[in-house]
Short mmCIF file of C-alpha atoms in Angstrom, two decimals:
data_model
loop_
_atom_site.label_atom_id
_atom_site.label_comp_id
_atom_site.label_asym_id
_atom_site.label_seq_id
_atom_site.Cartn_x
_atom_site.Cartn_y
_atom_site.Cartn_z
CA MET A 1 -20.35 25.88 -2.40
CA LYS A 2 -16.72 26.94 -2.53
CA LYS A 3 -15.28 23.70 -0.68
CA ILE A 4 -17.63 21.80 -2.35
CA LEU A 5 -17.02 22.50 -5.52
CA LYS A 6 -13.44 21.86 -5.32
CA HIS A 7 -14.59 18.28 -3.43
CA ILE A 8 -16.47 17.62 -6.72
CA ALA A 9 -13.16 18.68 -8.75
CA ARG A 10 -10.73 16.33 -6.71
CA ASN A 11 -13.08 13.87 -7.56
CA ILE A 12 -13.37 13.88 -11.23
CA ILE A 13 -9.36 14.39 -11.11
CA SER A 14 -9.30 11.56 -8.44
CA ARG A 15 -11.63 9.10 -11.79
CA ILE A 16 -9.18 10.21 -14.52
CA LEU A 17 -6.09 9.60 -12.81
CA ILE A 18 -7.50 6.25 -12.24
CA LEU A 19 -9.16 5.09 -15.20
CA GLU A 20 -5.53 6.41 -17.37
CA SER A 21 -3.74 4.36 -14.89
CA ARG A 22 -5.91 1.05 -14.87
CA ILE A 23 -5.40 1.60 -19.35
CA VAL A 24 -1.20 2.10 -18.25
CA LEU A 25 -0.46 -0.55 -16.33
CA ARG A 26 -3.10 -2.87 -19.08
CA LYS A 27 -0.83 -1.95 -21.86
CA TYR A 28 2.93 -1.88 -19.99
CA ARG A 29 1.73 -5.02 -17.38
CA PRO A 30 4.54 -3.83 -14.64
CA GLN A 31 4.56 -6.60 -11.39
CA ILE A 32 3.48 -4.62 -8.87
CA ILE A 33 4.70 -4.97 -4.39
CA VAL A 34 2.49 -3.37 -2.48
CA VAL A 35 3.53 -2.14 1.35
CA THR A 36 0.90 -2.27 4.05
CA GLY A 37 1.06 -1.36 7.69
CA THR A 38 0.35 0.79 9.70
CA VAL A 39 4.72 1.13 11.06
CA GLY A 40 7.89 1.35 8.68
CA LYS A 41 6.29 1.06 5.43
CA THR A 42 8.06 4.34 3.94
CA SER A 43 11.07 3.06 4.76
CA THR A 44 10.79 -0.49 3.72
CA LYS A 45 9.81 1.00 0.60
CA ASP A 46 12.98 2.45 0.52
CA ALA A 47 14.65 -0.53 0.79
CA LEU A 48 13.04 -2.94 -1.69
CA TYR A 49 14.32 -0.39 -4.08
CA ALA A 50 17.17 -0.95 -3.63
CA VAL A 51 16.92 -3.72 -3.39
CA PHE A 52 15.08 -4.52 -6.67
CA SER A 53 17.51 -1.10 -8.71
CA SER A 54 20.24 -3.08 -8.29
CA PHE A 55 18.45 -5.50 -10.73
CA THR A 56 16.53 -4.35 -12.56
CA SER A 57 13.70 -1.69 -14.07
CA VAL A 58 11.36 0.16 -10.72
CA ARG A 59 9.60 3.12 -9.49
CA ARG A 60 8.52 3.45 -6.43
CA SER A 61 6.27 6.26 -4.76
CA ASP A 62 7.11 9.14 -3.95
CA LYS A 63 7.54 10.57 -0.88
CA SER A 64 4.25 9.19 0.24
CA PHE A 65 2.22 9.25 -2.46
CA ASN A 66 0.16 6.40 -1.14
CA SER A 67 -3.67 8.02 -1.39
CA GLU A 68 -6.20 7.73 -4.24
CA ILE A 69 -4.09 10.66 -6.05
CA GLY A 70 -1.03 9.52 -5.16
CA VAL A 71 -0.94 6.06 -5.99
CA PRO A 72 -2.54 6.51 -9.80
CA LEU A 73 0.17 8.98 -9.80
CA THR A 74 2.33 6.49 -8.71
CA ILE A 75 1.73 4.61 -11.77
CA LEU A 76 2.35 7.49 -14.15
CA ASN A 77 4.35 8.90 -13.19
CA LEU A 78 2.85 12.67 -12.31
CA PRO A 79 4.02 14.88 -9.83
CA ASN A 80 1.49 16.12 -7.55
CA ALA A 81 -0.28 19.42 -8.84
CA TRP A 82 -1.44 20.38 -5.88
CA GLY A 83 -4.05 23.40 -5.88
CA SER A 84 -3.41 23.94 -9.30
CA LEU A 85 -6.42 23.00 -11.89
CA PHE A 86 -3.49 24.24 -15.20
CA GLY A 87 -1.59 21.06 -13.48
CA TRP A 88 -3.89 18.81 -12.60
CA VAL A 89 -4.67 19.37 -17.01
CA LYS A 90 -1.57 19.11 -18.28
CA ASN A 91 -0.81 16.07 -15.21
CA ILE A 92 -4.33 14.46 -17.53
CA LEU A 93 -2.82 14.88 -20.56
CA ARG A 94 0.71 13.70 -20.08
CA GLY A 95 -1.52 10.16 -18.96
CA LEU A 96 -3.05 10.55 -22.61
CA VAL A 97 0.37 10.90 -24.01
CA LEU A 98 1.78 7.66 -21.92
CA ILE A 99 -1.44 5.98 -23.26
CA PHE A 100 -1.70 6.21 -27.04
CA SER A 101 2.26 6.41 -27.87
CA HIS A 102 4.99 3.95 -26.61
CA GLN A 103 7.21 5.25 -23.95
CA PRO A 104 9.82 3.35 -22.06
CA TYR A 105 8.43 2.34 -18.62
CA PRO A 106 9.63 0.40 -15.89
CA ARG A 107 9.50 -3.71 -15.20
CA TRP A 108 9.05 -3.51 -11.50
CA LEU A 109 6.12 -0.80 -9.55
CA ILE A 110 6.89 -0.84 -5.07
CA ILE A 111 4.41 1.38 -4.06
CA GLU A 112 2.75 2.47 -0.59
CA VAL A 113 -0.70 2.13 0.08
CA GLY A 114 -2.19 4.36 3.54
CA THR A 115 -5.79 5.42 5.11
CA ASP A 116 -6.58 8.71 6.42
CA LYS A 117 -10.36 7.76 6.31
CA PRO A 118 -12.38 5.01 5.61
CA GLY A 119 -11.98 3.47 1.99
CA ASP A 120 -8.94 4.76 1.25
CA VAL A 121 -7.02 2.02 0.73
CA SER A 122 -10.00 -0.61 0.23
CA GLY A 123 -10.81 2.26 -3.11
CA ILE A 124 -7.35 1.37 -5.09
CA ALA A 125 -7.78 -1.66 -3.91
CA ASN A 126 -11.05 -2.37 -6.32
CA TRP A 127 -8.66 -1.52 -9.06
CA LEU A 128 -4.97 -2.13 -8.15
CA VAL A 129 -3.89 -6.17 -8.21
CA PRO A 130 -0.52 -5.89 -7.08
CA ASP A 131 2.16 -9.37 -7.24
CA VAL A 132 2.91 -9.01 -3.97
CA VAL A 133 2.06 -7.39 -1.08
CA VAL A 134 5.05 -6.33 1.86
CA ALA A 135 2.80 -5.93 5.27
CA THR A 136 4.99 -3.90 7.41
CA ARG A 137 3.32 -4.09 10.77
CA PHE A 138 -0.31 -3.41 11.91
CA ALA A 139 0.03 -1.73 15.44
CA GLU A 140 -2.83 -2.44 17.88
CA ILE A 141 -3.07 1.83 18.55
CA PRO A 142 -3.08 3.15 14.80
CA VAL A 143 -2.35 6.39 13.91
CA HIS A 144 -5.79 7.62 11.51
CA VAL A 145 -7.45 5.94 14.40
CA GLU A 146 -9.11 9.51 15.17
CA ASN A 147 -10.88 9.00 11.93
CA PHE A 148 -12.28 5.60 12.35
CA LYS A 149 -15.04 3.63 15.00
CA ASN A 150 -12.07 2.64 16.36
CA PRO A 151 -8.04 0.78 15.63
CA GLU A 152 -9.99 -2.41 14.29
CA ASP A 153 -11.26 -0.59 11.76
CA VAL A 154 -8.27 0.98 11.08
CA ILE A 155 -6.11 -2.27 10.56
CA LYS A 156 -8.84 -3.54 8.76
CA GLU A 157 -8.42 -1.10 5.85
CA GLU A 158 -4.98 -1.48 5.53
CA GLN A 159 -4.53 -5.21 5.43
CA SER A 160 -7.88 -4.90 2.37
CA ILE A 161 -4.98 -4.56 -0.21
CA ALA A 162 -4.25 -8.44 -0.07
CA PHE A 163 -7.12 -9.34 -0.44
CA SER A 164 -6.50 -7.96 -3.95
CA LEU A 165 -3.30 -9.86 -4.74
CA LYS A 166 -3.34 -12.18 -7.65
CA LYS A 167 -4.12 -15.90 -7.53
CA ASP A 168 -0.44 -16.76 -7.68
CA GLY A 169 1.22 -13.60 -6.07
CA MET A 170 3.30 -13.30 -3.03
CA LEU A 171 1.93 -11.80 0.84
CA VAL A 172 5.40 -11.36 2.19
CA VAL A 173 4.53 -10.55 6.47
CA ASN A 174 6.42 -9.56 9.65
CA ASN A 175 6.59 -12.88 11.59
CA ASP A 176 6.97 -11.21 14.64
CA ASP A 177 3.56 -9.33 14.13
CA PRO A 178 1.04 -10.80 15.49
CA LEU A 179 -2.58 -9.53 13.17
CA SER A 180 0.80 -9.66 10.32
CA VAL A 181 0.73 -13.49 10.89
CA LYS A 182 -3.03 -13.85 11.26
CA LEU A 183 -3.13 -12.21 7.86
CA ARG A 184 -1.32 -14.53 6.47
CA ASP A 185 -3.21 -17.35 7.63
CA ASN A 186 -6.31 -15.72 6.69
CA LEU A 187 -5.46 -15.77 3.15
CA GLU A 188 -4.67 -18.45 0.94
CA VAL A 189 -1.25 -17.49 -1.09
CA ASN A 190 2.19 -18.12 -1.37
CA GLY A 191 4.06 -16.50 1.88
CA VAL A 192 7.03 -15.41 3.14
CA SER A 193 8.39 -14.66 6.42
CA PHE A 194 10.46 -12.53 7.96
CA GLY A 195 11.63 -12.00 11.44
CA MET A 196 14.37 -11.43 14.68
CA SER A 197 13.56 -15.36 15.47
CA GLU A 198 14.33 -18.44 13.27
CA LYS A 199 10.21 -19.07 12.88
CA ALA A 200 10.74 -16.93 10.39
CA GLY A 201 11.95 -17.83 7.01
CA ILE A 202 14.58 -14.65 6.93
CA TYR A 203 15.47 -13.45 9.68
CA ALA A 204 17.93 -11.33 11.30
CA THR A 205 20.49 -12.16 14.85
CA HIS A 206 23.66 -11.46 16.21
CA ILE A 207 22.04 -7.54 16.50
CA GLU A 208 24.89 -5.35 17.86
CA LEU A 209 24.96 -1.32 17.83
CA LEU A 210 28.41 -0.16 17.02
CA GLU A 211 29.56 2.61 19.41
CA ASN A 212 33.13 4.71 19.51
CA THR A 213 33.47 5.92 22.90
CA ASP A 214 32.29 9.23 22.18
CA ARG A 215 29.16 8.70 20.07
CA PRO A 216 26.52 5.86 17.79
CA ILE A 217 27.13 5.64 15.02
CA GLY A 218 25.91 2.68 13.52
CA MET A 219 24.89 -0.90 13.62
CA ARG A 220 25.50 -4.75 12.26
CA PHE A 221 23.59 -7.35 12.92
CA ARG A 222 23.53 -10.99 9.89
CA VAL A 223 21.06 -11.67 8.11
CA ASN A 224 19.66 -15.45 7.54
CA TYR A 225 17.92 -17.42 4.85
CA LYS A 226 18.00 -21.93 5.28
CA ASP A 227 21.96 -22.21 5.14
CA ALA A 228 23.23 -18.96 4.66
CA SER A 229 23.37 -15.73 6.51
CA VAL A 230 25.44 -12.63 5.29
CA PRO A 231 26.26 -9.97 7.77
CA ILE A 232 25.32 -6.65 7.30
CA THR A 233 26.11 -3.13 8.68
CA ILE A 234 24.03 0.30 8.57
CA ASN A 235 26.04 3.62 9.37
CA GLY A 236 25.19 6.44 10.81
CA ALA A 237 21.12 4.65 11.73
CA LEU A 238 20.24 3.12 14.78
CA GLY A 239 17.38 0.87 15.68
CA VAL A 240 15.61 -2.24 15.08
CA GLN A 241 13.50 -0.25 12.82
CA HIS A 242 15.89 -0.16 10.22
CA ILE A 243 16.60 -4.01 10.68
CA TYR A 244 13.08 -4.89 9.69
CA PRO A 245 12.68 -2.71 6.49
CA VAL A 246 16.13 -4.98 5.54
CA ILE A 247 14.74 -8.38 5.80
CA ALA A 248 11.10 -7.14 4.81
CA ALA A 249 12.95 -6.25 1.24
CA ILE A 250 15.07 -8.97 1.47
CA ALA A 251 12.33 -12.08 1.98
CA THR A 252 10.86 -9.66 -1.49
CA GLY A 253 13.99 -10.66 -3.58
CA ILE A 254 14.29 -13.67 -2.43
CA SER A 255 10.45 -14.54 -3.12
CA GLN A 256 11.45 -14.08 -6.24
CA GLY A 257 14.20 -15.66 -6.41
CA VAL A 258 16.87 -13.36 -6.38
CA ASN A 259 20.03 -14.92 -4.49
CA LEU A 260 20.49 -13.85 -0.56
CA VAL A 261 24.63 -12.60 -1.61
CA LYS A 262 23.65 -10.40 -4.07
CA ILE A 263 20.89 -8.52 -2.01
CA GLY A 264 22.99 -8.30 0.85
CA ARG A 265 25.76 -6.45 -1.00
CA VAL A 266 23.10 -3.23 -1.83
CA PHE A 267 23.04 -2.55 1.61
CA ASP A 268 26.71 -2.04 1.80
CA SER A 269 26.83 1.02 0.21
CA TYR A 270 22.57 1.69 1.74
CA GLU A 271 22.35 5.41 3.16
CA THR A 272 18.75 5.37 5.18
CA PRO A 273 15.72 7.72 4.80
CA ARG A 274 16.56 11.11 7.05
CA GLY A 275 14.53 11.76 9.70
CA ARG A 276 14.18 8.34 10.66
CA MET A 277 16.72 7.47 13.46
CA ARG A 278 19.96 9.23 11.68
CA ILE A 279 22.64 10.04 13.36
CA ILE A 280 24.38 13.83 12.94
CA GLU A 281 27.05 15.35 14.68
CA GLY A 282 26.05 18.25 16.42
CA LYS A 283 27.26 21.68 18.08
CA ASN A 284 29.00 21.41 21.22
CA ASN A 285 29.49 17.94 21.80
CA THR A 286 25.74 16.94 20.53
CA THR A 287 25.26 13.66 19.23
CA LEU A 288 21.80 14.16 17.00
CA ILE A 289 19.47 11.31 16.64
CA ASP A 290 17.47 12.79 14.51
CA ASP A 291 13.99 10.38 14.30
CA THR A 292 10.83 13.81 13.43
CA TYR A 293 10.56 12.33 10.24
CA ASN A 294 6.74 10.50 12.14
CA SER A 295 5.79 9.52 15.11
CA SER A 296 3.21 6.91 17.27
CA PRO A 297 3.14 5.21 20.14
CA VAL A 298 5.53 2.27 18.85
CA ALA A 299 7.75 4.39 16.69
CA ALA A 300 8.13 6.16 20.19
CA GLU A 301 8.70 3.26 21.82
CA GLN A 302 11.40 1.85 19.60
CA ALA A 303 13.06 5.08 19.46
CA LEU A 304 13.49 4.88 23.13
CA VAL A 305 14.69 1.17 23.70
CA THR A 306 16.89 2.21 20.77
CA LEU A 307 18.24 5.08 23.61
CA LYS A 308 18.09 2.18 26.16
CA GLN A 309 21.04 0.57 24.94
CA ILE A 310 23.78 2.64 24.08
CA HIS A 311 26.20 3.40 26.34
CA ALA A 312 28.21 5.98 25.07
CA LYS A 313 29.58 8.33 27.20
CA GLY A 314 26.65 11.77 27.75
CA ARG A 315 24.00 12.53 29.03
CA LYS A 316 20.58 11.60 27.52
CA ILE A 317 18.16 13.77 26.37
CA VAL A 318 14.96 13.85 24.70
CA VAL A 319 12.90 15.88 22.24
CA LEU A 320 8.91 14.67 22.43
CA GLY A 321 6.86 16.87 20.05
CA ASP A 322 3.67 15.57 19.96
CA MET A 323 2.08 12.22 18.59
CA LYS A 324 -0.43 13.02 16.09
CA GLU A 325 -4.04 11.12 14.99
CA LEU A 326 -4.27 9.12 17.47
CA GLY A 327 -7.87 10.85 18.45
CA ARG A 328 -9.45 9.87 21.86
CA PHE A 329 -6.47 8.09 22.72
CA SER A 330 -4.19 10.60 22.45
CA ASN A 331 -3.75 11.61 25.74
CA GLY A 332 -2.86 8.03 27.71
CA TYR A 333 -0.64 7.39 24.95
CA HIS A 334 1.70 10.46 25.42
CA LEU A 335 1.25 9.64 28.90
CA ASN A 336 3.05 6.30 28.41
CA ALA A 337 5.22 8.05 26.45
CA GLY A 338 6.91 9.87 28.53
CA LYS A 339 6.81 6.69 31.70
CA GLN A 340 8.55 5.07 29.00
CA MET A 341 11.57 7.59 28.88
CA LYS A 342 12.17 7.10 32.42
CA ASN A 343 12.53 3.71 31.58
CA ALA A 344 15.23 4.41 28.46
CA GLY A 345 17.00 6.77 31.82
CA VAL A 346 16.29 9.83 29.92
CA ASP A 347 17.83 13.01 31.89
CA ARG A 348 16.01 15.36 30.38
CA LEU A 349 12.64 15.49 28.78
CA PHE A 350 11.96 18.78 26.64
CA THR A 351 8.92 18.73 25.46
CA ILE A 352 6.93 21.08 21.93
CA GLY A 353 3.00 20.53 21.16
CA GLU A 354 -0.29 20.64 22.94
CA MET A 355 0.89 16.81 25.09
CA GLY A 356 3.70 18.10 27.18
CA THR A 357 1.64 17.73 30.50
CA HIS A 358 1.25 13.96 29.71
CA LEU A 359 4.45 13.47 28.66
CA ALA A 360 6.45 15.06 31.92
CA ASN A 361 3.46 13.50 34.58
CA GLY A 362 4.51 10.05 32.24
CA PHE A 363 8.17 10.98 33.04
CA GLN A 364 8.19 12.46 36.10
CA GLY A 365 11.76 13.82 35.76
CA LEU A 366 13.65 17.07 35.11
CA ALA A 367 11.36 18.45 32.29
CA GLU A 368 10.50 21.89 30.51
CA HIS A 369 7.32 22.69 27.79
CA PHE A 370 8.50 24.84 24.87
CA SER A 371 5.82 26.94 22.73
CA ASN A 372 7.62 27.56 19.74
CA LYS A 373 11.10 26.16 18.17
CA GLU A 374 12.69 28.58 19.01
CA LYS A 375 12.73 28.80 22.66
CA LEU A 376 13.96 25.69 22.39
CA ILE A 377 16.74 24.88 20.55
CA SER A 378 17.99 27.95 22.52
CA ARG A 379 17.76 26.17 25.25
CA ILE A 380 19.69 23.64 24.27
CA LEU A 381 22.13 25.48 23.09
CA GLU A 382 22.45 26.86 26.23
CA ILE A 383 22.76 24.11 28.23
CA SER A 384 25.03 21.85 25.66
CA VAL A 385 27.89 25.11 25.99
CA GLU A 386 27.06 25.09 29.68
CA SER A 387 27.66 21.28 29.61
CA GLU A 388 30.80 19.21 30.75
CA ALA A 389 29.81 15.64 29.98
CA ASP A 390 28.49 15.31 25.65
CA ILE A 391 25.36 14.54 25.11
CA ASN A 392 23.35 12.36 22.37
CA LEU A 393 20.72 14.38 22.28
CA LEU A 394 16.90 12.34 20.30
CA VAL A 395 14.54 15.01 18.68
CA LYS A 396 10.84 12.87 17.84
CA GLY A 397 7.30 13.97 16.57
CA SER A 398 4.83 14.12 14.16
CA ARG A 399 5.20 15.37 10.86
CA VAL A 400 2.91 18.71 11.33
CA MET A 401 5.10 19.34 14.79
CA ARG A 402 8.42 20.43 11.72
CA LEU A 403 11.18 19.13 14.06
CA GLU A 404 13.54 19.14 10.93
CA VAL A 405 13.98 22.71 12.23
CA VAL A 406 15.47 22.45 15.84
CA VAL A 407 17.31 19.39 13.35
CA ASN A 408 18.24 21.71 11.42
CA ALA A 409 19.17 24.61 13.33
CA LEU A 410 21.46 22.21 15.82
CA ALA A 411 23.78 20.44 13.24
CA ILE A 412 27.21 21.15 12.97
CA SER A 413 26.78 20.18 8.53
CA GLU A 414 23.58 21.14 6.77
CA GLU A 415 23.27 17.06 5.91
CA ASN A 416 19.55 16.98 7.27
CA GLN A 417 18.74 20.84 4.74
#
């Protein structure tokens, strides 16, 4: 009974917040960018914020406020009240203040949408009308697939927001992703594309990993548009998973008439989000590659491809936790991730979570499984003290695995805490 009442209360609160959001949007008329896809949404949202905040007033979704309640909270600029009824009543009243008084409001909203179950994004698409939709990438086997009949239904749900674009709206797509390109071809709207080849309107070239003799330190590449080209350097992070958000944000800025050179300067001081292939100095000559924000088959593959490209001296060790919400595909994708580690030149594998056996079976190398983080941390410290060589340590897992605890324990500084 308690669960039913909680569900009813949530539905009532959600409907009120959506109604308030619709009124606020009609009153203040901000321009809306919606980010969709199954890979790289949050990083893209952050890169978009860096670009648009350089020339206009803008608000972005907080953390992963991408649900039927999270999106209205972004529009109304309200916190998540979680299980507090008083907090939700207070939020509703604050929404009314925004409606019945004139408050400062941003010219642009950057909103991330995501799905856990059928109807999550399509429900938002029923009332939210974007000026711009940015499609990052749609993986063949996306996370949250366990709550859908098949992977195609997840992708269809994620893409549904693009069909709510304004008639004169702009669709920004990843030209390297066939499913994004297919979405563009199915819509008769204005569009611009980004990618890694000249087939895209805005594209990256001359990608280079930056290293000193002891450790990787970042990467460098060029962004090209028509006859113009600008250099971009990203310090303290690795991988194409940082390049795609940057070029997606640049493509979106260009679509709104912003000069490429001006946008390029934004990234001179850009700091990549925590937990996404961030380079951190670790204890005992260990270089940590912190990729603990989340995990999926595509993200794990990208991380391992990047690890393979590192030529700085030292052994390559991977700590990998479970990739969640893969349903019946979970065993096979963890087995495949293990095989990819072998191809990436990984010297040693540490696993934690229920899928450790499948990862180890795919790896078929030196692997150890741990039942808790404390034992895992102790073992890594022990090996790093004993080792005569430097260690490049990649730490990755789904968000619920909380592997940032491992990174924080091994880091010299408290940067990641």
